[in-house]
Coordinates of C-alpha atoms and ligand atoms in Angstrom, one line a residue:
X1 CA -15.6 -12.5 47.7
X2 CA -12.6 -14.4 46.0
X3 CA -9.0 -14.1 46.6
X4 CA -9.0 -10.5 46.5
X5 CA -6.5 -9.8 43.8
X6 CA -7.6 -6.9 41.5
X7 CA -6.7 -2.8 41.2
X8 CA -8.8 -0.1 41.3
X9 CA -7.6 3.2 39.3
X10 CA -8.0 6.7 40.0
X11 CA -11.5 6.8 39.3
X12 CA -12.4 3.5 41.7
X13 CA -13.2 1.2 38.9
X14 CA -11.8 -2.0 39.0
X15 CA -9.3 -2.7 36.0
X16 CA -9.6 -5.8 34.0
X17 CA -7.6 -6.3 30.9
X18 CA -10.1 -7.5 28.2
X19 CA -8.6 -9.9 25.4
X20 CA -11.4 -10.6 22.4
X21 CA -9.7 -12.9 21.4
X22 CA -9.9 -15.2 17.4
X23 CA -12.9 -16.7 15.8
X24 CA -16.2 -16.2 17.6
X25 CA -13.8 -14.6 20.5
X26 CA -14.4 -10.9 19.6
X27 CA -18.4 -11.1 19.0
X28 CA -19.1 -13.1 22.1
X29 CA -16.8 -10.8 24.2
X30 CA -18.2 -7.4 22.8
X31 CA -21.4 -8.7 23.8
X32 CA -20.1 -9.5 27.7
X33 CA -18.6 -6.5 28.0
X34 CA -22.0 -4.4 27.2
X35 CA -24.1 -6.4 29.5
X36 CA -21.6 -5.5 32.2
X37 CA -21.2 -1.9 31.7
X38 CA -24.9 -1.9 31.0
X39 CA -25.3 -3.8 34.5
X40 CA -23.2 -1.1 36.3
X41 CA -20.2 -2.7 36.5
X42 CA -17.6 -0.4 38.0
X43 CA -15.0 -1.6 35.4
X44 CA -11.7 -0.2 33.2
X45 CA -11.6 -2.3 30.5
X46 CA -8.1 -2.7 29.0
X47 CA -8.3 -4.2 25.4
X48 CA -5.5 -5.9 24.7
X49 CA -3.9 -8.5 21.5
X50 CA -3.3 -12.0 21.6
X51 CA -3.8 -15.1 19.4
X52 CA -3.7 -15.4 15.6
X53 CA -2.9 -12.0 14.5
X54 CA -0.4 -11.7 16.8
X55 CA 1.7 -14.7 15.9
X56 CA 1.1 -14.0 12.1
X57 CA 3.1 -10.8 12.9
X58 CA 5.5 -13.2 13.5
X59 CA 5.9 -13.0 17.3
X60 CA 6.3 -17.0 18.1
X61 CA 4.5 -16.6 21.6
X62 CA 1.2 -15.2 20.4
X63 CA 1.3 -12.6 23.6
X64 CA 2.6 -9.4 23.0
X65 CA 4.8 -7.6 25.5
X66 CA 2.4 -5.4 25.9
X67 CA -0.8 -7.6 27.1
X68 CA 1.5 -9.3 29.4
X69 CA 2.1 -6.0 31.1
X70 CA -1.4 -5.2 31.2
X71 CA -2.5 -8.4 33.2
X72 CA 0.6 -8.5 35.0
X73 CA -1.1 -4.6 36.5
X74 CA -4.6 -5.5 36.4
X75 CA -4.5 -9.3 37.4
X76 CA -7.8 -10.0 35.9
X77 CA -8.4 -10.9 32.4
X78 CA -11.7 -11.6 30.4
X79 CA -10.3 -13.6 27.3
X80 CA -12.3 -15.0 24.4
X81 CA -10.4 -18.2 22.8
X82 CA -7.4 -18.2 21.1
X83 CA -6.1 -19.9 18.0
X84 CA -2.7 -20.8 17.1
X85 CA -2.5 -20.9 13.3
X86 CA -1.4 -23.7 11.5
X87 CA 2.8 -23.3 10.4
X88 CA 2.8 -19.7 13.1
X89 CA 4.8 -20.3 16.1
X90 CA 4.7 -23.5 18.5
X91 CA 3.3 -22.9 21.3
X92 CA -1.0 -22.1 22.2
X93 CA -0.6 -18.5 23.3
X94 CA -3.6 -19.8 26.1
X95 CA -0.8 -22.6 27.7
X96 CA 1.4 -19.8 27.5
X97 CA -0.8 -17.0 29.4
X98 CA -1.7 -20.0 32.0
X99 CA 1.5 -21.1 32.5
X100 CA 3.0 -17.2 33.0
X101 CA 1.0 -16.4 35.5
X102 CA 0.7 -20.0 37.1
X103 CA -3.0 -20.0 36.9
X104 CA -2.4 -23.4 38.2
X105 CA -6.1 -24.0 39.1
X106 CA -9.4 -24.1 36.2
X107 CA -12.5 -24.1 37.4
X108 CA -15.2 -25.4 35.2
X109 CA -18.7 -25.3 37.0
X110 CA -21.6 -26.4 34.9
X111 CA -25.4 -26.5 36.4
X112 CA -28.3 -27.8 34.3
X113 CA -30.3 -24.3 32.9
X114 CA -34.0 -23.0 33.0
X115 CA -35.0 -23.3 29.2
X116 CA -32.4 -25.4 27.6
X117 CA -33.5 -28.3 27.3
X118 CA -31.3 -31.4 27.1
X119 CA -31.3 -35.5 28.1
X120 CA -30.8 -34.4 31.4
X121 CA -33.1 -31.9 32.3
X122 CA -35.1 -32.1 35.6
X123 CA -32.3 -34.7 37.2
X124 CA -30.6 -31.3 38.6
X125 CA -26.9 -31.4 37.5
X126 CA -24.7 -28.9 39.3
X127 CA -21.0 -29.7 39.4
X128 CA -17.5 -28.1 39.1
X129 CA -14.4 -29.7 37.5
X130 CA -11.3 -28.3 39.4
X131 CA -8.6 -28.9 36.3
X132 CA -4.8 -28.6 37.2
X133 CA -3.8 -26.0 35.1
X134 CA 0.0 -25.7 34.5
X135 CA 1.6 -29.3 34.8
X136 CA 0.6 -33.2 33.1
X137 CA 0.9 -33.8 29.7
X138 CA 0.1 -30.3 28.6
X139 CA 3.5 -29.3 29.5
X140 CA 4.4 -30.0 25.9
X141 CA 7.7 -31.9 26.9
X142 CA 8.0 -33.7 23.9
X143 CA 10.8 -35.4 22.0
X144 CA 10.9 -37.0 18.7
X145 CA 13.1 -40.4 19.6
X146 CA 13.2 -41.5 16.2
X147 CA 11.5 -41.5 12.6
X148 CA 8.6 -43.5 13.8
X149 CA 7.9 -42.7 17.4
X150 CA 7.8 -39.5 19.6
X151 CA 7.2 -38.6 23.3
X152 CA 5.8 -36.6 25.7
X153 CA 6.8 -36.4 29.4
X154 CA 3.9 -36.5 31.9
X155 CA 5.3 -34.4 34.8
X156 CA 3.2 -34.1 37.9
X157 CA 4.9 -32.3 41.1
X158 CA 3.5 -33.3 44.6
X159 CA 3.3 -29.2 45.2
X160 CA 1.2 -28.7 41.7
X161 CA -1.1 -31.9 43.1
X162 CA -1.7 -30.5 46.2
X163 CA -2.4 -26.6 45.2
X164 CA -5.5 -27.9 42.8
X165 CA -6.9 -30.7 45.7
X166 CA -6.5 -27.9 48.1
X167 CA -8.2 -25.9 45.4
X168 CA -10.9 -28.0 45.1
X169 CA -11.9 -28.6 48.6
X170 CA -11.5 -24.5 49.3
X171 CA -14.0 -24.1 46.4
X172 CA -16.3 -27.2 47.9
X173 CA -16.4 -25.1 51.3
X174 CA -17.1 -21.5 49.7
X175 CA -19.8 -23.1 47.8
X176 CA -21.6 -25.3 50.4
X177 CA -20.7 -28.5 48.5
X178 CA -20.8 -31.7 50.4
X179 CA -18.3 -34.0 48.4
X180 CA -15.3 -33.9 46.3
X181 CA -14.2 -36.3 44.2
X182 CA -10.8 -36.9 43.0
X183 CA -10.6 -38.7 39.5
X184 CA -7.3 -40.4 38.2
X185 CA -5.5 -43.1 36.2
X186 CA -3.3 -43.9 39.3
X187 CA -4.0 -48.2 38.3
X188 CA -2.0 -47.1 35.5
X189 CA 0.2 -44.3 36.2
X190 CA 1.2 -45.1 39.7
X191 CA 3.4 -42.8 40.1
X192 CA 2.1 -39.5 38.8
X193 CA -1.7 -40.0 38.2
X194 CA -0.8 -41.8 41.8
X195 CA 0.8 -39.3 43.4
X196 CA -2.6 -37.0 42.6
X197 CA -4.6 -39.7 43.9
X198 CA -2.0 -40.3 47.6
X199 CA -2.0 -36.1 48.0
X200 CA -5.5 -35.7 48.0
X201 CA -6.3 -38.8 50.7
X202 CA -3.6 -36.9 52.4
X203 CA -5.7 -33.7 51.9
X204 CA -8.8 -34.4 52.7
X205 CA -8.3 -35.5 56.5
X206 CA -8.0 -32.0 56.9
X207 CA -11.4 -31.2 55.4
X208 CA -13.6 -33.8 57.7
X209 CA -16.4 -32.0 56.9
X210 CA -16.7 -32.9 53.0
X211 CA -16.5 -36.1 51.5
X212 CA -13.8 -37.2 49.5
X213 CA -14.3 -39.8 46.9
X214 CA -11.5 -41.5 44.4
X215 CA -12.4 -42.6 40.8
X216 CA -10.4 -43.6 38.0
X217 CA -11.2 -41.2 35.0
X218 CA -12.4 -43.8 33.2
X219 CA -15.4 -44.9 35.5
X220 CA -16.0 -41.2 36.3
X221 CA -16.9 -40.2 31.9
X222 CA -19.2 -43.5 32.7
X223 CA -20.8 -42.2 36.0
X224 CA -20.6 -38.7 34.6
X225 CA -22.8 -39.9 31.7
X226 CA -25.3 -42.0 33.9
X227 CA -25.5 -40.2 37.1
X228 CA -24.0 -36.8 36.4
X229 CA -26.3 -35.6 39.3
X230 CA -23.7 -37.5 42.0
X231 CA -21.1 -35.5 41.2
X232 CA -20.2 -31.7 43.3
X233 CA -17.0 -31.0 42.7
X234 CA -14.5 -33.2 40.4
X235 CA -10.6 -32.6 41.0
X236 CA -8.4 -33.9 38.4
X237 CA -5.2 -33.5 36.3
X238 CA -5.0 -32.0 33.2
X239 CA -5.6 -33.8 30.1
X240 CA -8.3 -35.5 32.1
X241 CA -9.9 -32.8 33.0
X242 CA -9.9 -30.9 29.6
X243 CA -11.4 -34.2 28.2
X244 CA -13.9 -34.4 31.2
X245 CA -14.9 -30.8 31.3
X246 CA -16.0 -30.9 27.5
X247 CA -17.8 -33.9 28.4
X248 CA -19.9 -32.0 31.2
X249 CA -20.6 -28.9 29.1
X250 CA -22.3 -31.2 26.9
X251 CA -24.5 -32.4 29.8
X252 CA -26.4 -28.9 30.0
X253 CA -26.1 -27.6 26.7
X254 CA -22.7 -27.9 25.3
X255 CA -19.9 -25.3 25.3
X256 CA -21.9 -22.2 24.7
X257 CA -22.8 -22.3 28.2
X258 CA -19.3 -23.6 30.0
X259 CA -17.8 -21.0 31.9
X260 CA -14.2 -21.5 33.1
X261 CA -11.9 -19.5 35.6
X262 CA -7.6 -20.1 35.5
X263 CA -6.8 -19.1 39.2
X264 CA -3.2 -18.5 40.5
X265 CA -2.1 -16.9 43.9
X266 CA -1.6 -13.7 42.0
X267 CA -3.5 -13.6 38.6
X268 CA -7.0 -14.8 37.1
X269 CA -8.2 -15.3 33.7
X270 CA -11.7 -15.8 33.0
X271 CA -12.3 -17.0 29.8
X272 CA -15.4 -19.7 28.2
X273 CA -14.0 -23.3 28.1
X274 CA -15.2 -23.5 24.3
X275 CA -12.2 -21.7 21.2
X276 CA -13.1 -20.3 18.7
X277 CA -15.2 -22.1 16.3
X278 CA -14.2 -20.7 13.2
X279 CA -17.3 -22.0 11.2
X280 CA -19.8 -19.8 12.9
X281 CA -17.4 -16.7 13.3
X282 CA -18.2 -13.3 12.1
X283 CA -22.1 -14.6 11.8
X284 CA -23.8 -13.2 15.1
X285 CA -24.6 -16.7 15.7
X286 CA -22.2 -17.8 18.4
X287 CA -23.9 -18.6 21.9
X288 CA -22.1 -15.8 24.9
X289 CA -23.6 -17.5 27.7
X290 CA -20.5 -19.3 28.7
X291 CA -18.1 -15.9 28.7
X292 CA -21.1 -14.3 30.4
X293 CA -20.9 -17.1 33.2
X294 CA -17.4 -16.8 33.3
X295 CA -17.8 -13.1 33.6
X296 CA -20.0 -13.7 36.4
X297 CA -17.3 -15.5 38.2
X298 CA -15.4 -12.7 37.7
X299 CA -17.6 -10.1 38.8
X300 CA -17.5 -12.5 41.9
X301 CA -13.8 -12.5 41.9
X302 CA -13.8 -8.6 41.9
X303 CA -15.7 -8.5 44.8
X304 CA -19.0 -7.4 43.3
X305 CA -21.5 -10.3 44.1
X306 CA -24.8 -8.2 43.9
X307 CA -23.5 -7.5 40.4
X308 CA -22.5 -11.3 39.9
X309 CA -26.1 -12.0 40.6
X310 CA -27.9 -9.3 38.6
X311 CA -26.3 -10.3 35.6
X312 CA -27.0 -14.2 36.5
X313 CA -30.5 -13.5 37.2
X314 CA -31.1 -11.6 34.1
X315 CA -29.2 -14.4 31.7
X316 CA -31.2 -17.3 33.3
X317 CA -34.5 -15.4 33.1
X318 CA -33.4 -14.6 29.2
X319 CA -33.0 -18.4 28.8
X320 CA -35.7 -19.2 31.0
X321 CA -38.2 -17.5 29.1
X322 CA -37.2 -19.1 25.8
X323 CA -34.7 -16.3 24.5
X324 CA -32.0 -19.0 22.3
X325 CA -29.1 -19.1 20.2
X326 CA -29.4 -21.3 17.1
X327 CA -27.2 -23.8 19.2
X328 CA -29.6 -24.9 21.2
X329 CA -32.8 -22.6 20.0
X330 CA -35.8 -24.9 17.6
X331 CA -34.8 -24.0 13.6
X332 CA -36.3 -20.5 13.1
X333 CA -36.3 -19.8 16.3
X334 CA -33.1 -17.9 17.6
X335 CA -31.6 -15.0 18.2
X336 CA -28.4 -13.7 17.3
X337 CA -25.5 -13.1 19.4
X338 CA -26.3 -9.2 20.4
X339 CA -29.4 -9.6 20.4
X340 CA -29.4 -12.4 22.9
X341 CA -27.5 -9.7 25.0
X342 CA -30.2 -6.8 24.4
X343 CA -32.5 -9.6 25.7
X344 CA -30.0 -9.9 28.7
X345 CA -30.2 -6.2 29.4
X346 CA -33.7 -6.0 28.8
X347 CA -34.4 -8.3 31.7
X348 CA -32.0 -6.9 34.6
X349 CA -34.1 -6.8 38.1
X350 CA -35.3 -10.3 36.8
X351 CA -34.7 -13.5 38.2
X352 CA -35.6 -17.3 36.8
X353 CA -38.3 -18.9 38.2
X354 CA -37.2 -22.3 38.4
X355 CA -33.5 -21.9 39.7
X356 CA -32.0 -20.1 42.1
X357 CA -28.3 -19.1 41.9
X358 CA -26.0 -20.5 44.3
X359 CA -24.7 -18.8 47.3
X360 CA -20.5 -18.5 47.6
X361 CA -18.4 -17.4 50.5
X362 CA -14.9 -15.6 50.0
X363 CA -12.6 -18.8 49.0
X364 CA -9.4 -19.4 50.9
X365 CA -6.1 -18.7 48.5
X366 CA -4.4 -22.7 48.8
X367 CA -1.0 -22.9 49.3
X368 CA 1.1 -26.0 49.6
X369 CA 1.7 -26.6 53.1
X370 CA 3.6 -30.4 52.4
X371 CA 7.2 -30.1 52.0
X372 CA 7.5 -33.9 50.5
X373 CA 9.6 -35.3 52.9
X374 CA 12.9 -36.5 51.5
X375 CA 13.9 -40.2 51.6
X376 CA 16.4 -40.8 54.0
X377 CA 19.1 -42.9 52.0
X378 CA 18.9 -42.5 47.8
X379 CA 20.8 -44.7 45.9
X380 CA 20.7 -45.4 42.0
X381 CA 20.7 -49.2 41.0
X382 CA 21.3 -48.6 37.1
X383 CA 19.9 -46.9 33.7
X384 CA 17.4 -47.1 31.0
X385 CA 18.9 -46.0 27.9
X386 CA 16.7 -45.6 25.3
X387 CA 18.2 -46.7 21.5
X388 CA 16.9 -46.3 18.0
X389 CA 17.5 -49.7 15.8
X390 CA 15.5 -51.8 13.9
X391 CA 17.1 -55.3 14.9
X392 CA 15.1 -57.9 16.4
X393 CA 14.9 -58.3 20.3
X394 CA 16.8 -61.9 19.5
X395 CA 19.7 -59.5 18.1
X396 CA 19.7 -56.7 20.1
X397 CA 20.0 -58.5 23.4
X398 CA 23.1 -60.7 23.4
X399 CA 25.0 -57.6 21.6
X400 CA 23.7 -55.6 24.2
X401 CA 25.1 -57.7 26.7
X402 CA 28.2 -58.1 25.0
X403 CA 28.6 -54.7 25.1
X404 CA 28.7 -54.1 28.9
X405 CA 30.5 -57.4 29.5
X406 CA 33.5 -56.5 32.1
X407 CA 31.2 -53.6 33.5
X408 CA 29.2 -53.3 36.6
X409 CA 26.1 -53.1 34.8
X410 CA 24.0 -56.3 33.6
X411 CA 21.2 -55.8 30.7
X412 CA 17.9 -56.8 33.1
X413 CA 16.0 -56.7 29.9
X414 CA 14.8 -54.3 27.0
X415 CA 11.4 -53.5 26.6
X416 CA 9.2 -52.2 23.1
X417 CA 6.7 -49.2 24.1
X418 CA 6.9 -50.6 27.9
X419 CA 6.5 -54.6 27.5
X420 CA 9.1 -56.6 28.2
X421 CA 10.5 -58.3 24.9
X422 CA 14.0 -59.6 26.2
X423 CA 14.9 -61.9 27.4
X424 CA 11.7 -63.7 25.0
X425 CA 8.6 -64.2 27.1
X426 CA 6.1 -65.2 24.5
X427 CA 4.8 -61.5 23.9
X428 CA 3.3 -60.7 20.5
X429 CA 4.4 -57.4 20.5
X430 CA 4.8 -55.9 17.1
X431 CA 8.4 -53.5 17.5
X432 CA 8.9 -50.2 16.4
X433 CA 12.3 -49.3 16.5
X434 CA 12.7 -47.5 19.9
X435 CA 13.7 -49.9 22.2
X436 CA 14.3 -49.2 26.7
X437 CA 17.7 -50.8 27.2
X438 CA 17.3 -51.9 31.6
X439 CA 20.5 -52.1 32.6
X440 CA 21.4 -52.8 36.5
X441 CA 24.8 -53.0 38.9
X442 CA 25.4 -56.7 39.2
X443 CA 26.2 -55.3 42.8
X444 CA 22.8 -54.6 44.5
X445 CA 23.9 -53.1 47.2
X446 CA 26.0 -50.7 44.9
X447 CA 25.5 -46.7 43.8
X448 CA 25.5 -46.0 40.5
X449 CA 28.3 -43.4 40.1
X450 CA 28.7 -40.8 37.0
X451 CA 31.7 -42.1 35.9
X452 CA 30.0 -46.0 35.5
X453 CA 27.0 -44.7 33.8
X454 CA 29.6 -42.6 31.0
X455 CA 31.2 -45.4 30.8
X456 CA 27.3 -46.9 29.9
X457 CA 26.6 -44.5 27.0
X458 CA 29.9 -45.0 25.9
X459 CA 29.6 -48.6 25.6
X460 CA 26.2 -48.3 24.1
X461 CA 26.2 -45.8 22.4
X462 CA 29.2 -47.3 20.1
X463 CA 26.8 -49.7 18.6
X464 CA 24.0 -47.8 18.8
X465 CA 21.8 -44.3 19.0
X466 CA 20.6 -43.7 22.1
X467 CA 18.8 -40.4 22.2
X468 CA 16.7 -40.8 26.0
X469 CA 18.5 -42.1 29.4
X470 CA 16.8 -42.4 32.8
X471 CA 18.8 -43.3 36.0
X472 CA 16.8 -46.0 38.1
X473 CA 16.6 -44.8 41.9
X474 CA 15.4 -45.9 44.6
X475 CA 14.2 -43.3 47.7
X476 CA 15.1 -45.4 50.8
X477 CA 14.7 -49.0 49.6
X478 CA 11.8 -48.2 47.9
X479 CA 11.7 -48.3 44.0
X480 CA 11.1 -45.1 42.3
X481 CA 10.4 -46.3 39.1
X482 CA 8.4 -48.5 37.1
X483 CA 8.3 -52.4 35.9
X484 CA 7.6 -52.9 32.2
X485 CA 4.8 -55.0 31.8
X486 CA 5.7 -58.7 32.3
X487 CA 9.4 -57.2 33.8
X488 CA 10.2 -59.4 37.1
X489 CA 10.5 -57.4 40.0
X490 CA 14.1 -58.6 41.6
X491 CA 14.3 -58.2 45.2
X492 CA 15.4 -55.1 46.7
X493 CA 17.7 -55.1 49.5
Ligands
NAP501 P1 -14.5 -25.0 19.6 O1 -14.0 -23.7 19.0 O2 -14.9 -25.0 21.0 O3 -15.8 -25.4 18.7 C1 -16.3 -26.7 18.6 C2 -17.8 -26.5 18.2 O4 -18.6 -26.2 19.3 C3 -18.1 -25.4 17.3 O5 -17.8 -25.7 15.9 C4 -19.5 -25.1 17.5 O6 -20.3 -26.1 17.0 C5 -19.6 -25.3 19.0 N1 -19.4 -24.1 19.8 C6 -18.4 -23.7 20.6 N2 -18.6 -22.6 21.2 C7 -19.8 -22.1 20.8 C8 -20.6 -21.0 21.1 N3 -20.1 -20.0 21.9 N4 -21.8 -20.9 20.5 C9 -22.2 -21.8 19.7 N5 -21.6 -22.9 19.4 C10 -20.3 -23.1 19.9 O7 -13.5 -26.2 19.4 P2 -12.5 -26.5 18.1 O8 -13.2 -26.3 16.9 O9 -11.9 -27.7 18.5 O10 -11.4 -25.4 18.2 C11 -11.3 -24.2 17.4 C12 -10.1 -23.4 17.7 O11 -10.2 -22.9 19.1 C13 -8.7 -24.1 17.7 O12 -7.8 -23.3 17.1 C14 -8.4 -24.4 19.1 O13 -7.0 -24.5 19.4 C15 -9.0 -23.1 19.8 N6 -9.3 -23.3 21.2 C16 -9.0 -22.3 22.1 C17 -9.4 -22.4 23.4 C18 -9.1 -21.3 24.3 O14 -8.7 -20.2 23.8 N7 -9.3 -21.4 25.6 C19 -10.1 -23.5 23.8 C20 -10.4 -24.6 22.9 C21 -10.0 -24.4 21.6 P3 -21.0 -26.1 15.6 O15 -19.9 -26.3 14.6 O16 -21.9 -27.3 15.7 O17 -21.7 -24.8 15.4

């Protein structure tokens, strides 16, 4: 099953390039990798670098040359967690692998487990957060504007939304789920947490046969906590669903035990969704069930679900009959990390007696089929034009509109972290010295040219540093942009 996208070599085994990875990465690994070539897996394992003693060599990206070749070959990675050292490059080599290989979809399936015992067990939690991978906050857009106060762009594209819904409801149908629910901040962010939100109603009318739900992230950690059993399958973007995902490993056991998949249209990665928890590294105490579950899924990927189920079987009947790391095992009464994977090995041909593993059909490879459809007149009404100064509101406003007096642009109002503070409406709001200068034609039915908005920065920026500009559009009539709170919204043509 899966999207078929793996190479054999000469010998037929299936190549998989096999990154160990910092901390806790290499142990927990070392012992995946014996259970499956101790299962039979028909696998070439290609061990490749990546993480902290690569960028203490000094190469800023953490990923040498030569593992990127490797997985661009194989196109199937096993990957312990990576660490990006403190004052060593910029970038998390992990973004960076996702985001080369647009592994734009991470699944995160948790299911409650025979023998670990937790709040929940017996209410029969089985879920999978579908995570967009590649776009959101985690980007890493980000801008110091001044001393005091830095940014981050929140991109979202309408393809990247609907590549991880279709995502999610492909991996509901191949897994016999009956719901998916799609969980946002689109009350707040209306227009990128809402365009997640609009693309998946869209979406789901062609699924008819699963349900789709809408929840704002907030509501779902609450739900997720109370009635964690409701939940199937959980799209979301990705902050949220990094947040969220941590949040449901903790349901069944916490992150030893969260498996996690990065899927693109060419490449996968399977790697645990803990890192590399330095304090326990080196000890033989670090938990592998969540890469062995992830290696599962990868078995799965590869095409080998007999072996994806031996390998199951035998881990849930190791848990099952009380075989425990020391996080989650009484005091006393664990095992170390290899030998937990002996106990794994020992117990092939075995199955739990209490849970059965679930049954997946090959998964349909999503593409984007929407072309948004573009607006059929555009104009742009005026600018925001962030400046740095420390003046008051009172100040900054008349000198503002002194400065554009004569122009076709009008100050509409300047606003402190996204609330209106001029013209004075009474807020309390305590200023930090970034202020969003609105300015708009005094011509509404006008179009913003180049020329008038140089003419802008020149104007502005003679009195001030402005370090951030936005044009303000609108996509036939319709406002592409955002009030700040308490901002009046003046009537469009
Ligand atoms: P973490 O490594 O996931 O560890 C948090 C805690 O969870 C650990 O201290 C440990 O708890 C427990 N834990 C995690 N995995 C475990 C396992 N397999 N067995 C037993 N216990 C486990 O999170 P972090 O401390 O925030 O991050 C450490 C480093 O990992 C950072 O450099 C981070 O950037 C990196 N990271 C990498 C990835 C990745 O490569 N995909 C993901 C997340 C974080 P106790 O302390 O209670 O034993």
């Amino acid at each position: 099953m899966g999207m078929a996208n793996f190479h054999v070599d000469a010998a037929g085994k299936k190549r998989v390039t096999l990154i160990p990875g910092d901390g806790i990465g290499p142990e927990v690994t070392s012992a995946t990798r014996r259970i499956l070539d101790a299962a039979g897996a028909p696998i070439a394992w290609e061990v490749y670098e990546a993480g902290a003693s690569v960028f203490k060599r000094g190469l800023m990206t953490g990923v040498p040359e030569e593992t990127i070749g490797s997985l661009r070959s194989t196109r199937v990675a096993l990957k312990g967690p990576l660490e990006t050292p403190i004052g060593f490059g910029e970038k998390s080599a992990n973004v960076t692998l996702r985001k080369l290989f647009e592994t734009y979809g991470n699944l995160r399936p948790i299911r409650e487990l025979p023998g670990v015992n937790t709040p929940f067990s017996g209410r029969g939690i089985d879920l999978v957060v579908v995570r967009e991978n590649v776009e959101d906050l985690y980007a890493g857009i980000e801008h110091q504007q001044t001393i005091g106060v830095a940014q981050c762009l929140k991109l979202m594209s309408r393809k990247g939304c609907e590549k991880i819904v279709r995502l999610a409801f492909e991996v509901a149908l191949a897994e016999g789920r009956r719901s998916v629910t799609c969980a946002t901040k689109a009350n707040i962010m209306k227009l990128t947490e809402g365009l997640m939100k609009r693309t998946f109603e869209e979406v789901a009318k062609e699924y008819p046969q699963i349900e789709a739900r809408t929840i704002l992230i907030d509501a779902c950690a609450h739900q997720l906590v109370r009635t964690p059993e409701a939940f199937e399958v959980i799209v979301t973007s990705n902050m949220n669903g990094d947040i969220i995902s941590d949040l449901t490993s903790g349901l069944v056991g916490g992150l030893g035990f969260a498996p996690g998949a990065n899927i693109g249209a060419e490449v996968a990665i399977f790697e645990a969704v803990h890192g590399s928890a330095p304090t326990i590294a080196g000890k033989d105490l670090a938990n592998p069930s969540a890469v062995v579950l992830s290696a599962v899924m990868m078995l799965r990927h590869l095409d080998e679900p007999g072996l994806a189920l031996r390998v199951e079987n035998a881990l849930l009947a190791t848990l099952e009959q009380g075989v425990l790391t020391a996080d989650v095992a009484a005091p006393g009464a664990s095992v170390g990390t290899q030998q937990f994977a002996d106990a794994v090995i020992s117990r092939f041909g075995q199955a739990p007696t209490r849970f059965a593993a679930r049954e997946q059909r090959a998964r349909r490879a999503p593409v984007a089929v929407h072309d948004p459809i573009a607006p059929a007149e555009r104009s742009t009404v005026g600018a925001d034009v962030f400046i740095e100064s420390a003046r008051s509101p009172a100040e900054l406003g008349p000198e503002l509109e002194r400065l554009v007096e004569g122009s076709p642009l009008r100050l509409k109002m300047i606003s402190n972290r996204g609330t209106v503070v001029y013209p004075d409406n009474g807020a309390l709001t305590d200023c930090v010295d970034h202020h969003r200068c609105r300015f708009k034609l005094r011509d509404l039915t006008g179009d913003l040219t180049t020329a008038q908005l140089l003419d802008l920065l020149a104007r502005v920026g003679s009195a001030f540093r402005f370090m951030h500009v936005e044009t303000l559009q609108n996509f036939s009539g319709v406002r592409a942009y955002t009030l700040a709170q308490g901002e009046d919204d003046a009537p469009l043509r």
